[in-house]
PDB file of C-alpha atoms in Angstrom:
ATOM      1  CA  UNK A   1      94.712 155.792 111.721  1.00 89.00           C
ATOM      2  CA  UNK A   2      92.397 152.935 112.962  1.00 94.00           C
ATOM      3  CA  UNK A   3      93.882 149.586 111.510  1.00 96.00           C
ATOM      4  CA  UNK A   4      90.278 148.703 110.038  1.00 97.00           C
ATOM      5  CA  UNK A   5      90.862 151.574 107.587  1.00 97.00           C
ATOM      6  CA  UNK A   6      94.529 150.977 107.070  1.00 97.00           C
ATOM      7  CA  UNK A   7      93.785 147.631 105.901  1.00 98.00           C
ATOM      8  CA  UNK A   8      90.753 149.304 103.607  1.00 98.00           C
ATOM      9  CA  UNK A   9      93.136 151.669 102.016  1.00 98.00           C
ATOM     10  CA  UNK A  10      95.730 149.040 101.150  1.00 98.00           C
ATOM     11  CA  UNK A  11      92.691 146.534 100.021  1.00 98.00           C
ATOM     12  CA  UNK A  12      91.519 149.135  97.595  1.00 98.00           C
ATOM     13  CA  UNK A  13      94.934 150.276  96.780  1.00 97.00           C
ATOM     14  CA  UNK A  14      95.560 146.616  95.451  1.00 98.00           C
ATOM     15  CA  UNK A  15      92.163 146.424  93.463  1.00 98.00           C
ATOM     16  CA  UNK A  16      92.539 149.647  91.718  1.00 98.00           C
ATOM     17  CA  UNK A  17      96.333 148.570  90.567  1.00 97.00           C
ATOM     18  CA  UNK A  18      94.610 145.160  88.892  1.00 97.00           C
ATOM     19  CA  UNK A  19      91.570 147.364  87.950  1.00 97.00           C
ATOM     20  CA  UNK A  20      89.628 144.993  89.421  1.00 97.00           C
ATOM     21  CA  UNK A  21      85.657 146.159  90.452  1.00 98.00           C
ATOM     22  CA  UNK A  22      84.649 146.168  94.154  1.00 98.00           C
ATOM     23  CA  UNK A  23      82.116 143.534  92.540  1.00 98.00           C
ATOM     24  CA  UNK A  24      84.947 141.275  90.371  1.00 98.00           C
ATOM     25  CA  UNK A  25      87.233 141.556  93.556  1.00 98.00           C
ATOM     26  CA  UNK A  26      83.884 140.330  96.055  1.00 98.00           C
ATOM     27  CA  UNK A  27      83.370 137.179  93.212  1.00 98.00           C
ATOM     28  CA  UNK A  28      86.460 136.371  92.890  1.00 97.00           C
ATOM     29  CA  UNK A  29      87.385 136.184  97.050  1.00 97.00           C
ATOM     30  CA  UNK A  30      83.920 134.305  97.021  1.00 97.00           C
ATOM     31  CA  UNK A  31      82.858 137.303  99.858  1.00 97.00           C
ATOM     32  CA  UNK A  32      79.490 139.356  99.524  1.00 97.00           C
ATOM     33  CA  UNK A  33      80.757 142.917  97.510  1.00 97.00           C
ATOM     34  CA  UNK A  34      78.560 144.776 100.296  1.00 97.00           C
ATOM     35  CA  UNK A  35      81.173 143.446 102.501  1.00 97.00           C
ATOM     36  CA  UNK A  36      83.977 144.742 100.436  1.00 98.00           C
ATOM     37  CA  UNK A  37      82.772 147.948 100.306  1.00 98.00           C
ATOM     38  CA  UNK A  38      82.568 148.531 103.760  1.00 98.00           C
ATOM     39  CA  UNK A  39      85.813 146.480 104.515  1.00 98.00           C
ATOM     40  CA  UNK A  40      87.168 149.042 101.699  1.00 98.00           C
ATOM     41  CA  UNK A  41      85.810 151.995 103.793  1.00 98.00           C
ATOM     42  CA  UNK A  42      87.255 151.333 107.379  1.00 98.00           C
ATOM     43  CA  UNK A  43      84.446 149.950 108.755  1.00 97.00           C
ATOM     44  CA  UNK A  44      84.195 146.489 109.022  1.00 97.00           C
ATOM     45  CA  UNK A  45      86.288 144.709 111.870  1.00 98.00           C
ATOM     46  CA  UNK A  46      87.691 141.765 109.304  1.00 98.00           C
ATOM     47  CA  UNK A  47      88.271 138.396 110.370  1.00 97.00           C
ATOM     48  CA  UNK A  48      91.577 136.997 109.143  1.00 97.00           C
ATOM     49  CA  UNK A  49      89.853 134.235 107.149  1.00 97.00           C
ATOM     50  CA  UNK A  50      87.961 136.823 105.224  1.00 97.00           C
ATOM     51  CA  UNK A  51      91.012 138.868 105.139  1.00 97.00           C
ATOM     52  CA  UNK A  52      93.347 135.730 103.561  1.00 97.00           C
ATOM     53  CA  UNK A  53      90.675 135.217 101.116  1.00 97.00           C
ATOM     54  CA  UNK A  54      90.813 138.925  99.833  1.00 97.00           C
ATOM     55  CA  UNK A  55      94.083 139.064  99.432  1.00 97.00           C
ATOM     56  CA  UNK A  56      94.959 136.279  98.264  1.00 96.00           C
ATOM     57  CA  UNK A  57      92.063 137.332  95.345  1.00 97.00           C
ATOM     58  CA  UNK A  58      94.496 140.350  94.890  1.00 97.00           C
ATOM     59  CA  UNK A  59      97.246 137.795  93.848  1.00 96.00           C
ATOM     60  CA  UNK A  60      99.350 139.240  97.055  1.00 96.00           C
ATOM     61  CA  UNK A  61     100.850 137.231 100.134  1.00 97.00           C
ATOM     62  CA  UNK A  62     100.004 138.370 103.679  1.00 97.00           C
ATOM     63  CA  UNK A  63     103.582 138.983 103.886  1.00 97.00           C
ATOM     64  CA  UNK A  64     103.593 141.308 101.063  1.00 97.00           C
ATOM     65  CA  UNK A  65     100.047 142.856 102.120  1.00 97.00           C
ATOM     66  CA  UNK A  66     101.304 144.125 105.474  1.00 97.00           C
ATOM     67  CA  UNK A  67     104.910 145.088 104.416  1.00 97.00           C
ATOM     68  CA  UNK A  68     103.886 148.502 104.131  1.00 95.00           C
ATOM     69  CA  UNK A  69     105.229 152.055 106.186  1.00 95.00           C
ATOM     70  CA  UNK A  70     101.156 151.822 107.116  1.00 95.00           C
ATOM     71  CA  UNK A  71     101.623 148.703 109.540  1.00 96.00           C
ATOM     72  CA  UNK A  72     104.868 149.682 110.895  1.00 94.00           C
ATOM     73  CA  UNK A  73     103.725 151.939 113.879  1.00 78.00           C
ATOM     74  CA  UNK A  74     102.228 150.938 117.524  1.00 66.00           C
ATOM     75  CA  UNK A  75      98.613 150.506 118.548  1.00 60.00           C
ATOM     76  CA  UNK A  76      96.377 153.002 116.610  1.00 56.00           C
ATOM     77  CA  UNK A  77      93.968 154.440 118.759  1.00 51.00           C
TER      78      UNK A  77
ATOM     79  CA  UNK B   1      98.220 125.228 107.015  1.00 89.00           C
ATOM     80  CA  UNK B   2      95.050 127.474 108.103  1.00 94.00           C
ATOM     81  CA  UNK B   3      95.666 130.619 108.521  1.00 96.00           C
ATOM     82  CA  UNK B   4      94.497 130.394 112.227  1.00 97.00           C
ATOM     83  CA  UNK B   5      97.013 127.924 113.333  1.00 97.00           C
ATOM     84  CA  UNK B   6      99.460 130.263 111.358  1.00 97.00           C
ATOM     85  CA  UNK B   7      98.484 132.929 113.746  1.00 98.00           C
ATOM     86  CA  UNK B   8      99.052 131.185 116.823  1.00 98.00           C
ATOM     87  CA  UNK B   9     102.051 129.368 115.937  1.00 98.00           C
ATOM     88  CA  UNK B  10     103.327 132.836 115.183  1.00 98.00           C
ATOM     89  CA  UNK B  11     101.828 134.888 118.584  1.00 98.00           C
ATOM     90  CA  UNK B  12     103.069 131.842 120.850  1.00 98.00           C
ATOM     91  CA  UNK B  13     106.453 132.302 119.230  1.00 97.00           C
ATOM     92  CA  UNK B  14     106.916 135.605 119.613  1.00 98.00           C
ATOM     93  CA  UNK B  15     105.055 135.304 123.818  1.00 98.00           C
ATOM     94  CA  UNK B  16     107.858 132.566 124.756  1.00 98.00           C
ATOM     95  CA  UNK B  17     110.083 134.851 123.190  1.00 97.00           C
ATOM     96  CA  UNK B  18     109.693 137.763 125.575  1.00 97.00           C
ATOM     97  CA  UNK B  19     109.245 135.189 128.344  1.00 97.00           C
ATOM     98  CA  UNK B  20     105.644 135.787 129.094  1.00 98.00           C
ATOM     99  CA  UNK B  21     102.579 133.573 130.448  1.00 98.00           C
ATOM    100  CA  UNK B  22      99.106 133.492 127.915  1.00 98.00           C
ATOM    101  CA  UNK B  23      97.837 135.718 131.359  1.00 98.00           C
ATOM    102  CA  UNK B  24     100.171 137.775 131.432  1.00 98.00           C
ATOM    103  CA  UNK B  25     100.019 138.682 127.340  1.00 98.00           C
ATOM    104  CA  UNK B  26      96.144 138.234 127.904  1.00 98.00           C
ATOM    105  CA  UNK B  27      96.542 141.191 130.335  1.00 98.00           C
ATOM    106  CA  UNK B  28      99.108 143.246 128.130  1.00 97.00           C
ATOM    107  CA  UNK B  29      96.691 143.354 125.452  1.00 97.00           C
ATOM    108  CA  UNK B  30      93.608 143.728 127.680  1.00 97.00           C
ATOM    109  CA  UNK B  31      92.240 140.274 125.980  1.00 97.00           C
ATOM    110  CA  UNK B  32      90.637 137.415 128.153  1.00 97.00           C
ATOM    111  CA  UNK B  33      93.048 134.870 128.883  1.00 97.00           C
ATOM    112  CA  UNK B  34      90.988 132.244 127.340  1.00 97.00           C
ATOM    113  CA  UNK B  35      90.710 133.739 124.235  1.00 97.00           C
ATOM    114  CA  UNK B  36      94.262 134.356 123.858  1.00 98.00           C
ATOM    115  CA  UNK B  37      94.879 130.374 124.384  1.00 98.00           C
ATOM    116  CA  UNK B  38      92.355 129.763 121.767  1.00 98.00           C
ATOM    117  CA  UNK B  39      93.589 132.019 119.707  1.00 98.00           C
ATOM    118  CA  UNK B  40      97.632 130.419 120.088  1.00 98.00           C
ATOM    119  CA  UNK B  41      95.559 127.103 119.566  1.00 98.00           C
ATOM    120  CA  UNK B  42      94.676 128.278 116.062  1.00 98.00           C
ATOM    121  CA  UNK B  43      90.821 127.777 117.243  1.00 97.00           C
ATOM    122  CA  UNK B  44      89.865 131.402 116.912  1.00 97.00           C
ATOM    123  CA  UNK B  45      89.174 133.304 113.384  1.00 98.00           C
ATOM    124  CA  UNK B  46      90.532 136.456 115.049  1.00 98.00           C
ATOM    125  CA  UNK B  47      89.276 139.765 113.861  1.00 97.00           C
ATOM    126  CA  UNK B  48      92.143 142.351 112.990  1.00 97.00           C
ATOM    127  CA  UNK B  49      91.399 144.750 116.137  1.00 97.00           C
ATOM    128  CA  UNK B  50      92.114 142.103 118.276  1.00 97.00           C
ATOM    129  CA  UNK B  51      94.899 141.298 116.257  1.00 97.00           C
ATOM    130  CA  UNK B  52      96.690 144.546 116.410  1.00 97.00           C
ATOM    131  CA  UNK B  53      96.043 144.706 120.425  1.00 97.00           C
ATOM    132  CA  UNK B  54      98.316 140.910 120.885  1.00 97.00           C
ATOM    133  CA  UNK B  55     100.504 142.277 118.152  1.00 97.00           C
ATOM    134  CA  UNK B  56     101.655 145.371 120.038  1.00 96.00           C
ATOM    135  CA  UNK B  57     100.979 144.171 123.634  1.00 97.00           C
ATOM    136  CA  UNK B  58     104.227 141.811 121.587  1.00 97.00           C
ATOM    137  CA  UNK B  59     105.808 144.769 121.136  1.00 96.00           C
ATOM    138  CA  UNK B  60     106.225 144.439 117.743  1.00 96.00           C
ATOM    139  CA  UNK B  61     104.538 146.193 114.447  1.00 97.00           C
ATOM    140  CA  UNK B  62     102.141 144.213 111.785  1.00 97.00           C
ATOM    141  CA  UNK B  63     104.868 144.726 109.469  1.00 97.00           C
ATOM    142  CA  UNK B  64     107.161 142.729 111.392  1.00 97.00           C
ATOM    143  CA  UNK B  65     104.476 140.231 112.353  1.00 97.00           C
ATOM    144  CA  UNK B  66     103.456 139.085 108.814  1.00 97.00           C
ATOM    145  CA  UNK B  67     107.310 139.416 107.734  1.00 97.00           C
ATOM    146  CA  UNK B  68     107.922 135.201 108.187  1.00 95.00           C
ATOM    147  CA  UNK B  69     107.756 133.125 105.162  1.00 95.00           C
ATOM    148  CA  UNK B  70     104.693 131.165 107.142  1.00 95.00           C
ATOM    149  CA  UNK B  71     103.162 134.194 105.474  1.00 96.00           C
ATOM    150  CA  UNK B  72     104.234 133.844 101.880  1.00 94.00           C
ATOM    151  CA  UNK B  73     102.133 131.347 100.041  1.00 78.00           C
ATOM    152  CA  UNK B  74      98.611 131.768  98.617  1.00 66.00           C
ATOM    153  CA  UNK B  75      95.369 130.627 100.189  1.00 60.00           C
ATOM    154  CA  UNK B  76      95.910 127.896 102.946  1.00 55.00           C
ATOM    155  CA  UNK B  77      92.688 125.221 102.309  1.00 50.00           C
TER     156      UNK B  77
END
């Protein structure tokens, strides 16, 4: 699976847990929620700042985002 | 400390490690050279495509990547 939508899954995955809105989640990382959708849906090619700042807004450390079965593999082509 | 410098601190570590020049990682991950130096230099908000191509040219998975304490805390200002 292309890492852009890995990274959507897990983004949303978080969000639902705190029941958080696309929209509350967008506000809170200070990011447009158009932007969060599409990160959310595989197809935005994220930037790491605008990846710290979302999940960070999911109360999560990098470490803990990508310490998931999902990021263990090899290139994803 | 930005999460850019965090990066490179953490690719450079991980290049000297298996012994390799910026070129020949830049090659590996079929990345210009420059852009890998800038990147190491913490100069470059690196988007996660390009992240996962240094990661694996590395040979290593996200997982392991972001699995350093450097990666622990919340958002780096």
């Amino acid at each position: 699976m292309d890492i852009r939508k890995k990274i959507g899954l897990r983004i949303k995955e978080y969000r639902t847990n705190l029941q958080l809105t696309q929209e509350a989640l967008a506000f809170k990382a200070e990011i447009d929620k158009t932007y969060v959708n599409e990160v959310e849906n595989g197809k935005r090619n994220i930037s790491v700042i605008n990846l710290e700042k979302l999940i960070f807004a999911l109360e999560i450390s990098l470490r803990e985002f990508f310490n998931s079965e999902a990021f263990d593999g090899g290139l994803t082509k």
